[in-house]
């Protein structure tokens, strides 16, 4: 961004070498790191924290942050080939730069970040990417990805870690009869239940991205998840049995989050002609229940 002054309530600070933007307005509090283009906290006025952030995470540039909203792309997991490195692509490890920030009279914060570090991997030529964050009573995230000079089979996701009081009590509605593959169980196929509950490690890839409701009765709240230009919803929790496999999640924290990911991935790839752009959007709205 130019050297224009930041709006009232918006500050930039440094954490472990990363630049962190914090905004405090009468509509919400928002924190995001320019390393990874990563939203780490959103607290709409009248509610508690929405996003889980690992107490063991690092913000160090070049690594990825555990928790918040990791930006996945330009491939998901190990990609269509099954062999891409690093896992979940490089957007979440790259440096992003502040393109603009404004606060509207109602306290909504609009931030745009541009991908500042294009990495070259054969078959994944990215010309540009921009993240738009609109945070107030709702949080809306849009990721524009533009293909480079060759066609791009794009995979991308908002890999959002929602803070819940207990994953064992948490449910997800909106996936009834949606076909899924179960990545935790040899990719067996199934159909989503009317209400998805958690009782084991879960890694379900649903073949649609409908509106969802994440219910957290312990916190007496619901989170409405609206998804646009997405083809997949991924629901993940390592559960108690698998949490130790992820070094930057304390073993005791497994009950405290569930990932509901708005994605174009795993059979739902977007085929982009050179120079064309796809925009993936997720919007979160909190309701007291
Ligand atoms: O540890 P990572 O790379 O952030 O991935 C966490 C999880 O992310 C999910 O999206 C995947 O479906 C899981 O298979 C994976 O374990």
PDB file of C-alpha atoms and ligand atoms in Angstrom:
ATOM      1  CA  UNK A   1       0.000   0.000   0.000  1.00  0.00           C
ATOM      2  CA  UNK A   2       1.093   3.594  -0.388  1.00  0.00           C
ATOM      3  CA  UNK A   3       2.198   5.492   2.700  1.00  0.00           C
ATOM      4  CA  UNK A   4      -1.355   6.805   3.177  1.00  0.00           C
ATOM      5  CA  UNK A   5      -2.273   6.831   6.882  1.00  0.00           C
ATOM      6  CA  UNK A   6      -4.260   3.885   8.182  1.00  0.00           C
ATOM      7  CA  UNK A   7      -7.907   4.491   9.091  1.00  0.00           C
ATOM      8  CA  UNK A   8      -8.736   5.071  12.774  1.00  0.00           C
ATOM      9  CA  UNK A   9      -8.780   1.790  14.681  1.00  0.00           C
ATOM     10  CA  UNK A  10      -6.418   0.029  12.256  1.00  0.00           C
ATOM     11  CA  UNK A  11      -2.825  -0.731  13.233  1.00  0.00           C
ATOM     12  CA  UNK A  12       0.099  -2.693  11.839  1.00  0.00           C
ATOM     13  CA  UNK A  13       2.436  -4.535  14.186  1.00  0.00           C
ATOM     14  CA  UNK A  14       5.045  -7.257  13.999  1.00  0.00           C
ATOM     15  CA  UNK A  15       4.812 -10.820  15.339  1.00  0.00           C
ATOM     16  CA  UNK A  16       7.703 -13.237  14.849  1.00  0.00           C
ATOM     17  CA  UNK A  17       8.777 -11.322  11.759  1.00  0.00           C
ATOM     18  CA  UNK A  18       5.287 -11.223  10.208  1.00  0.00           C
ATOM     19  CA  UNK A  19       3.304  -8.018   9.712  1.00  0.00           C
ATOM     20  CA  UNK A  20      -0.077  -8.250  11.438  1.00  0.00           C
ATOM     21  CA  UNK A  21      -2.982  -5.932  10.693  1.00  0.00           C
ATOM     22  CA  UNK A  22      -5.415  -5.373  13.559  1.00  0.00           C
ATOM     23  CA  UNK A  23      -8.660  -3.465  13.305  1.00  0.00           C
ATOM     24  CA  UNK A  24     -10.941  -2.493  16.177  1.00  0.00           C
ATOM     25  CA  UNK A  25     -14.204  -0.807  15.237  1.00  0.00           C
ATOM     26  CA  UNK A  26     -17.675  -0.652  16.729  1.00  0.00           C
ATOM     27  CA  UNK A  27     -18.699  -3.516  14.382  1.00  0.00           C
ATOM     28  CA  UNK A  28     -15.928  -6.046  15.059  1.00  0.00           C
ATOM     29  CA  UNK A  29     -12.344  -6.850  15.883  1.00  0.00           C
ATOM     30  CA  UNK A  30     -10.206  -8.400  13.139  1.00  0.00           C
ATOM     31  CA  UNK A  31      -6.605  -9.613  13.032  1.00  0.00           C
ATOM     32  CA  UNK A  32      -4.796 -10.862   9.959  1.00  0.00           C
ATOM     33  CA  UNK A  33      -1.224 -11.697   9.067  1.00  0.00           C
ATOM     34  CA  UNK A  34       0.323 -10.596   5.796  1.00  0.00           C
ATOM     35  CA  UNK A  35       2.344 -13.808   5.915  1.00  0.00           C
ATOM     36  CA  UNK A  36      -0.073 -16.282   4.388  1.00  0.00           C
ATOM     37  CA  UNK A  37      -2.816 -13.672   3.859  1.00  0.00           C
ATOM     38  CA  UNK A  38      -4.229 -15.253   6.942  1.00  0.00           C
ATOM     39  CA  UNK A  39      -7.192 -14.068   9.048  1.00  0.00           C
ATOM     40  CA  UNK A  40      -6.471 -15.192  12.627  1.00  0.00           C
ATOM     41  CA  UNK A  41      -9.268 -13.567  14.637  1.00  0.00           C
ATOM     42  CA  UNK A  42     -12.731 -12.175  14.002  1.00  0.00           C
ATOM     43  CA  UNK A  43     -14.967 -11.082  16.860  1.00  0.00           C
ATOM     44  CA  UNK A  44     -18.178  -9.428  15.710  1.00  0.00           C
ATOM     45  CA  UNK A  45     -19.648  -7.020  18.223  1.00  0.00           C
ATOM     46  CA  UNK A  46     -21.870  -8.839  20.749  1.00  0.00           C
ATOM     47  CA  UNK A  47     -20.175 -12.205  20.219  1.00  0.00           C
ATOM     48  CA  UNK A  48     -17.077 -14.067  21.349  1.00  0.00           C
ATOM     49  CA  UNK A  49     -14.128 -15.157  19.196  1.00  0.00           C
ATOM     50  CA  UNK A  50     -15.155 -17.109  16.093  1.00  0.00           C
ATOM     51  CA  UNK A  51     -11.848 -18.645  14.993  1.00  0.00           C
ATOM     52  CA  UNK A  52      -9.613 -21.136  16.749  1.00  0.00           C
ATOM     53  CA  UNK A  53      -5.902 -20.314  16.705  1.00  0.00           C
ATOM     54  CA  UNK A  54      -3.375 -22.826  17.984  1.00  0.00           C
ATOM     55  CA  UNK A  55      -1.391 -21.643  21.004  1.00  0.00           C
ATOM     56  CA  UNK A  56       1.550 -23.474  19.400  1.00  0.00           C
ATOM     57  CA  UNK A  57       1.371 -21.784  16.027  1.00  0.00           C
ATOM     58  CA  UNK A  58       4.157 -19.741  14.545  1.00  0.00           C
ATOM     59  CA  UNK A  59       3.648 -16.581  12.512  1.00  0.00           C
ATOM     60  CA  UNK A  60       7.180 -16.804  11.116  1.00  0.00           C
ATOM     61  CA  UNK A  61       7.150 -15.958   7.380  1.00  0.00           C
ATOM     62  CA  UNK A  62       7.558 -19.004   5.153  1.00  0.00           C
ATOM     63  CA  UNK A  63       5.733 -21.302   7.579  1.00  0.00           C
ATOM     64  CA  UNK A  64       1.972 -21.654   7.817  1.00  0.00           C
ATOM     65  CA  UNK A  65      -0.238 -20.559  10.669  1.00  0.00           C
ATOM     66  CA  UNK A  66      -2.263 -23.263  12.451  1.00  0.00           C
ATOM     67  CA  UNK A  67      -5.811 -22.084  12.962  1.00  0.00           C
ATOM     68  CA  UNK A  68      -7.736 -19.060  11.702  1.00  0.00           C
ATOM     69  CA  UNK A  69      -8.364 -19.144   7.957  1.00  0.00           C
ATOM     70  CA  UNK A  70      -5.480 -20.723   6.022  1.00  0.00           C
ATOM     71  CA  UNK A  71      -5.610 -19.919   2.305  1.00  0.00           C
ATOM     72  CA  UNK A  72      -5.164 -23.126   0.379  1.00  0.00           C
ATOM     73  CA  UNK A  73      -4.001 -23.068  -3.241  1.00  0.00           C
ATOM     74  CA  UNK A  74      -3.161 -23.391  -6.032  1.00  0.00           C
ATOM     75  CA  UNK A  75      -3.619 -27.065  -5.187  1.00  0.00           C
ATOM     76  CA  UNK A  76      -5.416 -28.821  -2.328  1.00  0.00           C
ATOM     77  CA  UNK A  77      -3.778 -31.602  -0.331  1.00  0.00           C
ATOM     78  CA  UNK A  78      -1.282 -33.182  -2.730  1.00  0.00           C
ATOM     79  CA  UNK A  79      -3.242 -31.976  -5.788  1.00  0.00           C
ATOM     80  CA  UNK A  80      -4.764 -34.020  -8.600  1.00  0.00           C
ATOM     81  CA  UNK A  81      -1.480 -35.834  -9.150  1.00  0.00           C
ATOM     82  CA  UNK A  82      -1.367 -36.879  -5.503  1.00  0.00           C
ATOM     83  CA  UNK A  83       2.305 -35.894  -5.377  1.00  0.00           C
ATOM     84  CA  UNK A  84       2.414 -32.090  -5.190  1.00  0.00           C
ATOM     85  CA  UNK A  85       4.561 -30.516  -2.495  1.00  0.00           C
ATOM     86  CA  UNK A  86       4.022 -28.727  -0.226  1.00  0.00           C
ATOM     87  CA  UNK A  87       0.766 -30.112   1.168  1.00  0.00           C
ATOM     88  CA  UNK A  88      -2.150 -27.708   0.449  1.00  0.00           C
ATOM     89  CA  UNK A  89      -0.066 -25.562  -1.910  1.00  0.00           C
ATOM     90  CA  UNK A  90       1.969 -22.461  -1.257  1.00  0.00           C
ATOM     91  CA  UNK A  91      -0.547 -19.612  -0.867  1.00  0.00           C
ATOM     92  CA  UNK A  92      -0.645 -20.091   2.906  1.00  0.00           C
ATOM     93  CA  UNK A  93       3.140 -19.880   3.151  1.00  0.00           C
ATOM     94  CA  UNK A  94       3.588 -16.903   0.812  1.00  0.00           C
ATOM     95  CA  UNK A  95       3.956 -13.234   1.537  1.00  0.00           C
ATOM     96  CA  UNK A  96       0.940 -11.000   0.788  1.00  0.00           C
ATOM     97  CA  UNK A  97       0.947  -7.217   0.676  1.00  0.00           C
ATOM     98  CA  UNK A  98      -1.642  -4.707   1.756  1.00  0.00           C
ATOM     99  CA  UNK A  99      -3.374  -3.252  -1.311  1.00  0.00           C
ATOM    100  CA  UNK A 100      -6.050  -1.227   0.485  1.00  0.00           C
ATOM    101  CA  UNK A 101      -7.815  -0.880   3.825  1.00  0.00           C
ATOM    102  CA  UNK A 102     -10.840   1.213   4.731  1.00  0.00           C
ATOM    103  CA  UNK A 103     -13.379   1.409   7.527  1.00  0.00           C
ATOM    104  CA  UNK A 104     -16.914   2.370   6.542  1.00  0.00           C
ATOM    105  CA  UNK A 105     -19.173   4.509   8.781  1.00  0.00           C
ATOM    106  CA  UNK A 106     -20.922   1.379  10.116  1.00  0.00           C
ATOM    107  CA  UNK A 107     -17.576  -0.014  11.315  1.00  0.00           C
ATOM    108  CA  UNK A 108     -17.109  -2.555   8.517  1.00  0.00           C
ATOM    109  CA  UNK A 109     -13.459  -3.149   7.654  1.00  0.00           C
ATOM    110  CA  UNK A 110     -12.551  -3.758   4.010  1.00  0.00           C
ATOM    111  CA  UNK A 111      -9.045  -5.064   3.454  1.00  0.00           C
ATOM    112  CA  UNK A 112      -7.481  -6.242   0.206  1.00  0.00           C
ATOM    113  CA  UNK A 113      -4.239  -8.169   0.053  1.00  0.00           C
ATOM    114  CA  UNK A 114      -2.261  -9.043  -3.053  1.00  0.00           C
ATOM    115  CA  UNK A 115      -0.095 -12.118  -3.371  1.00  0.00           C
ATOM    116  CA  UNK A 116       3.401 -10.619  -3.264  1.00  0.00           C
ATOM    117  CA  UNK A 117       5.385 -13.765  -3.827  1.00  0.00           C
ATOM    118  CA  UNK A 118       4.592 -15.826  -6.908  1.00  0.00           C
ATOM    119  CA  UNK A 119       6.217 -19.245  -6.782  1.00  0.00           C
ATOM    120  CA  UNK A 120       6.708 -21.244  -9.922  1.00  0.00           C
ATOM    121  CA  UNK A 121       5.653 -24.875  -9.954  1.00  0.00           C
ATOM    122  CA  UNK A 122       5.233 -26.652 -13.327  1.00  0.00           C
ATOM    123  CA  UNK A 123       1.545 -26.784 -14.256  1.00  0.00           C
ATOM    124  CA  UNK A 124       0.543 -24.167 -11.674  1.00  0.00           C
ATOM    125  CA  UNK A 125       1.325 -20.834 -13.276  1.00  0.00           C
ATOM    126  CA  UNK A 126      -0.431 -18.134 -11.257  1.00  0.00           C
ATOM    127  CA  UNK A 127      -0.394 -14.567 -12.584  1.00  0.00           C
ATOM    128  CA  UNK A 128      -1.949 -12.921  -9.529  1.00  0.00           C
ATOM    129  CA  UNK A 129      -4.117 -13.523  -6.492  1.00  0.00           C
ATOM    130  CA  UNK A 130      -6.034 -11.083  -4.338  1.00  0.00           C
ATOM    131  CA  UNK A 131      -7.811 -11.674  -1.036  1.00  0.00           C
ATOM    132  CA  UNK A 132     -10.716  -9.409  -0.119  1.00  0.00           C
ATOM    133  CA  UNK A 133     -11.732  -9.417   3.547  1.00  0.00           C
ATOM    134  CA  UNK A 134     -14.942  -7.670   4.546  1.00  0.00           C
ATOM    135  CA  UNK A 135     -15.430  -7.850   8.298  1.00  0.00           C
ATOM    136  CA  UNK A 136     -18.223  -6.421  10.375  1.00  0.00           C
ATOM    137  CA  UNK A 137     -21.307  -8.189  11.674  1.00  0.00           C
ATOM    138  CA  UNK A 138     -20.448 -10.825   9.028  1.00  0.00           C
ATOM    139  CA  UNK A 139     -17.076 -11.952   7.702  1.00  0.00           C
ATOM    140  CA  UNK A 140     -16.828 -12.300   3.946  1.00  0.00           C
ATOM    141  CA  UNK A 141     -13.702 -13.661   2.292  1.00  0.00           C
ATOM    142  CA  UNK A 142     -13.131 -13.668  -1.458  1.00  0.00           C
ATOM    143  CA  UNK A 143     -10.060 -15.032  -3.165  1.00  0.00           C
ATOM    144  CA  UNK A 144      -9.411 -14.074  -6.800  1.00  0.00           C
ATOM    145  CA  UNK A 145      -6.862 -16.251  -8.555  1.00  0.00           C
ATOM    146  CA  UNK A 146      -5.721 -15.401 -12.099  1.00  0.00           C
ATOM    147  CA  UNK A 147      -4.019 -17.990 -14.282  1.00  0.00           C
ATOM    148  CA  UNK A 148      -0.667 -17.189 -15.885  1.00  0.00           C
ATOM    149  CA  UNK A 149       0.310 -17.863 -19.501  1.00  0.00           C
ATOM    150  CA  UNK A 150      -0.770 -21.523 -19.459  1.00  0.00           C
ATOM    151  CA  UNK A 151      -4.081 -23.164 -18.477  1.00  0.00           C
ATOM    152  CA  UNK A 152      -4.422 -23.642 -14.717  1.00  0.00           C
ATOM    153  CA  UNK A 153      -6.380 -26.422 -13.022  1.00  0.00           C
ATOM    154  CA  UNK A 154      -7.029 -24.474  -9.857  1.00  0.00           C
ATOM    155  CA  UNK A 155      -7.715 -25.914  -6.447  1.00  0.00           C
ATOM    156  CA  UNK A 156      -8.219 -23.509  -3.551  1.00  0.00           C
ATOM    157  CA  UNK A 157      -9.956 -23.326  -0.186  1.00  0.00           C
ATOM    158  CA  UNK A 158     -10.687 -21.311   2.900  1.00  0.00           C
ATOM    159  CA  UNK A 159      -9.568 -23.932   5.439  1.00  0.00           C
ATOM    160  CA  UNK A 160     -11.409 -22.260   8.310  1.00  0.00           C
ATOM    161  CA  UNK A 161     -10.865 -23.438  11.896  1.00  0.00           C
ATOM    162  CA  UNK A 162     -14.062 -22.574  13.767  1.00  0.00           C
ATOM    163  CA  UNK A 163     -13.736 -22.249  17.528  1.00  0.00           C
ATOM    164  CA  UNK A 164     -16.321 -24.488  19.212  1.00  0.00           C
ATOM    165  CA  UNK A 165     -16.960 -25.265  22.854  1.00  0.00           C
ATOM    166  CA  UNK A 166     -16.762 -29.021  22.182  1.00  0.00           C
ATOM    167  CA  UNK A 167     -16.554 -30.729  18.791  1.00  0.00           C
ATOM    168  CA  UNK A 168     -18.444 -33.702  20.261  1.00  0.00           C
ATOM    169  CA  UNK A 169     -21.499 -31.482  20.692  1.00  0.00           C
ATOM    170  CA  UNK A 170     -21.090 -29.559  17.445  1.00  0.00           C
ATOM    171  CA  UNK A 171     -23.222 -30.291  14.381  1.00  0.00           C
ATOM    172  CA  UNK A 172     -23.241 -29.227  10.737  1.00  0.00           C
ATOM    173  CA  UNK A 173     -26.525 -28.955   8.862  1.00  0.00           C
ATOM    174  CA  UNK A 174     -27.069 -28.478   5.136  1.00  0.00           C
ATOM    175  CA  UNK A 175     -25.271 -31.530   3.721  1.00  0.00           C
ATOM    176  CA  UNK A 176     -28.185 -33.964   3.619  1.00  0.00           C
ATOM    177  CA  UNK A 177     -27.912 -36.333   0.635  1.00  0.00           C
ATOM    178  CA  UNK A 178     -24.796 -34.576  -0.661  1.00  0.00           C
ATOM    179  CA  UNK A 179     -22.385 -37.254  -1.969  1.00  0.00           C
ATOM    180  CA  UNK A 180     -19.076 -37.427  -0.161  1.00  0.00           C
ATOM    181  CA  UNK A 181     -15.852 -39.380  -0.140  1.00  0.00           C
ATOM    182  CA  UNK A 182     -14.352 -40.195   3.216  1.00  0.00           C
ATOM    183  CA  UNK A 183     -10.657 -39.364   3.074  1.00  0.00           C
ATOM    184  CA  UNK A 184     -10.149 -40.787   6.579  1.00  0.00           C
ATOM    185  CA  UNK A 185     -11.552 -44.192   5.558  1.00  0.00           C
ATOM    186  CA  UNK A 186      -9.967 -45.296   2.268  1.00  0.00           C
ATOM    187  CA  UNK A 187     -12.085 -42.829   0.298  1.00  0.00           C
ATOM    188  CA  UNK A 188     -15.303 -44.753   0.796  1.00  0.00           C
ATOM    189  CA  UNK A 189     -18.381 -43.020  -0.618  1.00  0.00           C
ATOM    190  CA  UNK A 190     -21.562 -41.993   1.140  1.00  0.00           C
ATOM    191  CA  UNK A 191     -24.349 -39.451   1.362  1.00  0.00           C
ATOM    192  CA  UNK A 192     -24.437 -36.654   3.940  1.00  0.00           C
ATOM    193  CA  UNK A 193     -26.837 -37.050   6.876  1.00  0.00           C
ATOM    194  CA  UNK A 194     -29.451 -34.417   7.723  1.00  0.00           C
ATOM    195  CA  UNK A 195     -27.286 -33.399  10.684  1.00  0.00           C
ATOM    196  CA  UNK A 196     -23.571 -34.210  10.651  1.00  0.00           C
ATOM    197  CA  UNK A 197     -22.209 -35.112  14.111  1.00  0.00           C
ATOM    198  CA  UNK A 198     -18.665 -35.949  15.131  1.00  0.00           C
ATOM    199  CA  UNK A 199     -17.639 -39.117  16.924  1.00  0.00           C
ATOM    200  CA  UNK A 200     -14.299 -40.047  15.269  1.00  0.00           C
ATOM    201  CA  UNK A 201     -11.543 -38.546  13.095  1.00  0.00           C
ATOM    202  CA  UNK A 202     -13.413 -36.935  10.202  1.00  0.00           C
ATOM    203  CA  UNK A 203     -12.143 -35.935   6.759  1.00  0.00           C
ATOM    204  CA  UNK A 204     -15.180 -35.776   4.502  1.00  0.00           C
ATOM    205  CA  UNK A 205     -15.074 -34.240   1.027  1.00  0.00           C
ATOM    206  CA  UNK A 206     -18.608 -33.281   0.014  1.00  0.00           C
ATOM    207  CA  UNK A 207     -19.291 -32.799  -3.701  1.00  0.00           C
ATOM    208  CA  UNK A 208     -21.143 -29.499  -3.282  1.00  0.00           C
ATOM    209  CA  UNK A 209     -20.917 -26.262  -1.332  1.00  0.00           C
ATOM    210  CA  UNK A 210     -24.433 -25.430  -0.162  1.00  0.00           C
ATOM    211  CA  UNK A 211     -25.313 -22.995   2.644  1.00  0.00           C
ATOM    212  CA  UNK A 212     -24.473 -24.618   5.985  1.00  0.00           C
ATOM    213  CA  UNK A 213     -25.240 -24.089   9.646  1.00  0.00           C
ATOM    214  CA  UNK A 214     -22.586 -24.945  12.225  1.00  0.00           C
ATOM    215  CA  UNK A 215     -24.355 -25.299  15.580  1.00  0.00           C
ATOM    216  CA  UNK A 216     -22.458 -24.975  18.838  1.00  0.00           C
ATOM    217  CA  UNK A 217     -24.975 -25.507  21.630  1.00  0.00           C
ATOM    218  CA  UNK A 218     -22.317 -25.156  24.337  1.00  0.00           C
ATOM    219  CA  UNK A 219     -21.662 -21.605  23.184  1.00  0.00           C
ATOM    220  CA  UNK A 220     -25.370 -21.027  22.419  1.00  0.00           C
ATOM    221  CA  UNK A 221     -24.528 -19.933  18.890  1.00  0.00           C
ATOM    222  CA  UNK A 222     -24.808 -20.896  15.254  1.00  0.00           C
ATOM    223  CA  UNK A 223     -22.578 -19.902  12.382  1.00  0.00           C
ATOM    224  CA  UNK A 224     -24.257 -19.637   9.002  1.00  0.00           C
ATOM    225  CA  UNK A 225     -21.786 -20.441   6.226  1.00  0.00           C
ATOM    226  CA  UNK A 226     -22.614 -19.211   2.728  1.00  0.00           C
ATOM    227  CA  UNK A 227     -20.390 -20.470  -0.086  1.00  0.00           C
ATOM    228  CA  UNK A 228     -20.138 -19.097  -3.615  1.00  0.00           C
ATOM    229  CA  UNK A 229     -18.315 -20.365  -6.713  1.00  0.00           C
ATOM    230  CA  UNK A 230     -17.202 -23.374  -4.672  1.00  0.00           C
ATOM    231  CA  UNK A 231     -17.598 -27.022  -5.674  1.00  0.00           C
ATOM    232  CA  UNK A 232     -16.578 -28.834  -2.517  1.00  0.00           C
ATOM    233  CA  UNK A 233     -17.076 -28.622   1.238  1.00  0.00           C
ATOM    234  CA  UNK A 234     -14.421 -30.362   3.309  1.00  0.00           C
ATOM    235  CA  UNK A 235     -15.132 -31.126   6.962  1.00  0.00           C
ATOM    236  CA  UNK A 236     -12.153 -32.094   9.075  1.00  0.00           C
ATOM    237  CA  UNK A 237     -11.353 -32.856  12.694  1.00  0.00           C
ATOM    238  CA  UNK A 238      -8.371 -34.973  13.758  1.00  0.00           C
ATOM    239  CA  UNK A 239     -10.243 -36.072  16.873  1.00  0.00           C
ATOM    240  CA  UNK A 240      -8.370 -37.262  19.941  1.00  0.00           C
ATOM    241  CA  UNK A 241      -6.833 -40.238  18.181  1.00  0.00           C
ATOM    242  CA  UNK A 242      -5.065 -38.271  15.412  1.00  0.00           C
ATOM    243  CA  UNK A 243      -4.303 -34.948  17.064  1.00  0.00           C
ATOM    244  CA  UNK A 244      -0.777 -35.979  18.078  1.00  0.00           C
ATOM    245  CA  UNK A 245       0.107 -36.350  14.371  1.00  0.00           C
ATOM    246  CA  UNK A 246      -0.053 -32.565  13.961  1.00  0.00           C
ATOM    247  CA  UNK A 247       2.830 -31.063  15.910  1.00  0.00           C
ATOM    248  CA  UNK A 248       1.432 -27.541  16.202  1.00  0.00           C
ATOM    249  CA  UNK A 249      -1.903 -28.565  17.754  1.00  0.00           C
ATOM    250  CA  UNK A 250      -1.682 -29.238  21.514  1.00  0.00           C
ATOM    251  CA  UNK A 251      -3.179 -32.648  22.290  1.00  0.00           C
ATOM    252  CA  UNK A 252      -5.672 -31.054  24.689  1.00  0.00           C
ATOM    253  CA  UNK A 253      -7.118 -28.745  21.998  1.00  0.00           C
ATOM    254  CA  UNK A 254      -8.799 -31.346  19.770  1.00  0.00           C
ATOM    255  CA  UNK A 255     -12.276 -30.668  21.156  1.00  0.00           C
ATOM    256  CA  UNK A 256     -11.992 -26.905  20.539  1.00  0.00           C
ATOM    257  CA  UNK A 257     -12.233 -26.626  16.758  1.00  0.00           C
ATOM    258  CA  UNK A 258     -13.693 -28.048  13.615  1.00  0.00           C
ATOM    259  CA  UNK A 259     -12.655 -27.131  10.070  1.00  0.00           C
ATOM    260  CA  UNK A 260     -15.401 -26.472   7.548  1.00  0.00           C
ATOM    261  CA  UNK A 261     -13.673 -25.653   4.291  1.00  0.00           C
ATOM    262  CA  UNK A 262     -15.122 -23.870   1.280  1.00  0.00           C
ATOM    263  CA  UNK A 263     -13.224 -25.288  -1.654  1.00  0.00           C
ATOM    264  CA  UNK A 264     -12.697 -25.949  -5.318  1.00  0.00           C
ATOM    265  CA  UNK A 265     -10.802 -29.204  -4.999  1.00  0.00           C
ATOM    266  CA  UNK A 266     -10.648 -32.966  -5.360  1.00  0.00           C
ATOM    267  CA  UNK A 267     -12.635 -33.520  -8.551  1.00  0.00           C
ATOM    268  CA  UNK A 268     -14.124 -30.031  -8.317  1.00  0.00           C
ATOM    269  CA  UNK A 269     -11.126 -28.286  -9.844  1.00  0.00           C
ATOM    270  CA  UNK A 270     -11.676 -25.067 -11.829  1.00  0.00           C
ATOM    271  CA  UNK A 271     -10.178 -25.088 -15.326  1.00  0.00           C
ATOM    272  CA  UNK A 272      -8.845 -21.587 -15.986  1.00  0.00           C
ATOM    273  CA  UNK A 273      -7.741 -20.434 -19.434  1.00  0.00           C
ATOM    274  CA  UNK A 274      -4.590 -18.290 -19.460  1.00  0.00           C
ATOM    275  CA  UNK A 275      -5.226 -14.881 -17.917  1.00  0.00           C
ATOM    276  CA  UNK A 276      -8.698 -15.701 -16.591  1.00  0.00           C
ATOM    277  CA  UNK A 277      -9.760 -15.403 -12.962  1.00  0.00           C
ATOM    278  CA  UNK A 278     -11.793 -17.470 -10.529  1.00  0.00           C
ATOM    279  CA  UNK A 279     -13.275 -15.934  -7.380  1.00  0.00           C
ATOM    280  CA  UNK A 280     -14.008 -18.198  -4.419  1.00  0.00           C
ATOM    281  CA  UNK A 281     -16.161 -16.693  -1.667  1.00  0.00           C
ATOM    282  CA  UNK A 282     -17.232 -17.697   1.843  1.00  0.00           C
ATOM    283  CA  UNK A 283     -19.380 -15.645   4.199  1.00  0.00           C
ATOM    284  CA  UNK A 284     -19.861 -16.316   7.894  1.00  0.00           C
ATOM    285  CA  UNK A 285     -22.697 -14.933  10.017  1.00  0.00           C
ATOM    286  CA  UNK A 286     -23.040 -15.539  13.750  1.00  0.00           C
ATOM    287  CA  UNK A 287     -26.389 -16.007  15.439  1.00  0.00           C
ATOM    288  CA  UNK A 288     -27.207 -16.499  19.081  1.00  0.00           C
ATOM    289  CA  UNK A 289     -29.203 -19.692  19.609  1.00  0.00           C
TER     290      UNK A 289
HETATM  291  O1  LIG B   1      -1.891 -30.284   8.368  1.00  0.00           O
HETATM  292  P1  LIG B   1      -2.493 -29.603   7.164  1.00  0.00           P
HETATM  293  O2  LIG B   1      -1.616 -29.640   5.971  1.00  0.00           O
HETATM  294  O3  LIG B   1      -2.898 -28.181   7.510  1.00  0.00           O
HETATM  295  O4  LIG B   1      -3.811 -30.376   6.792  1.00  0.00           O
HETATM  296  C1  LIG B   1      -4.825 -30.582   7.725  1.00  0.00           C
HETATM  297  C2  LIG B   1      -5.987 -31.340   7.077  1.00  0.00           C
HETATM  298  O5  LIG B   1      -6.564 -30.509   6.106  1.00  0.00           O
HETATM  299  C3  LIG B   1      -7.768 -31.044   5.542  1.00  0.00           C
HETATM  300  O6  LIG B   1      -8.272 -30.138   4.621  1.00  0.00           O
HETATM  301  C4  LIG B   1      -7.474 -32.322   4.839  1.00  0.00           C
HETATM  302  O7  LIG B   1      -8.672 -32.850   4.304  1.00  0.00           O
HETATM  303  C5  LIG B   1      -6.823 -33.271   5.807  1.00  0.00           C
HETATM  304  O8  LIG B   1      -6.493 -34.473   5.119  1.00  0.00           O
HETATM  305  C6  LIG B   1      -5.590 -32.647   6.435  1.00  0.00           C
HETATM  306  O9  LIG B   1      -5.051 -33.518   7.399  1.00  0.00           O
END
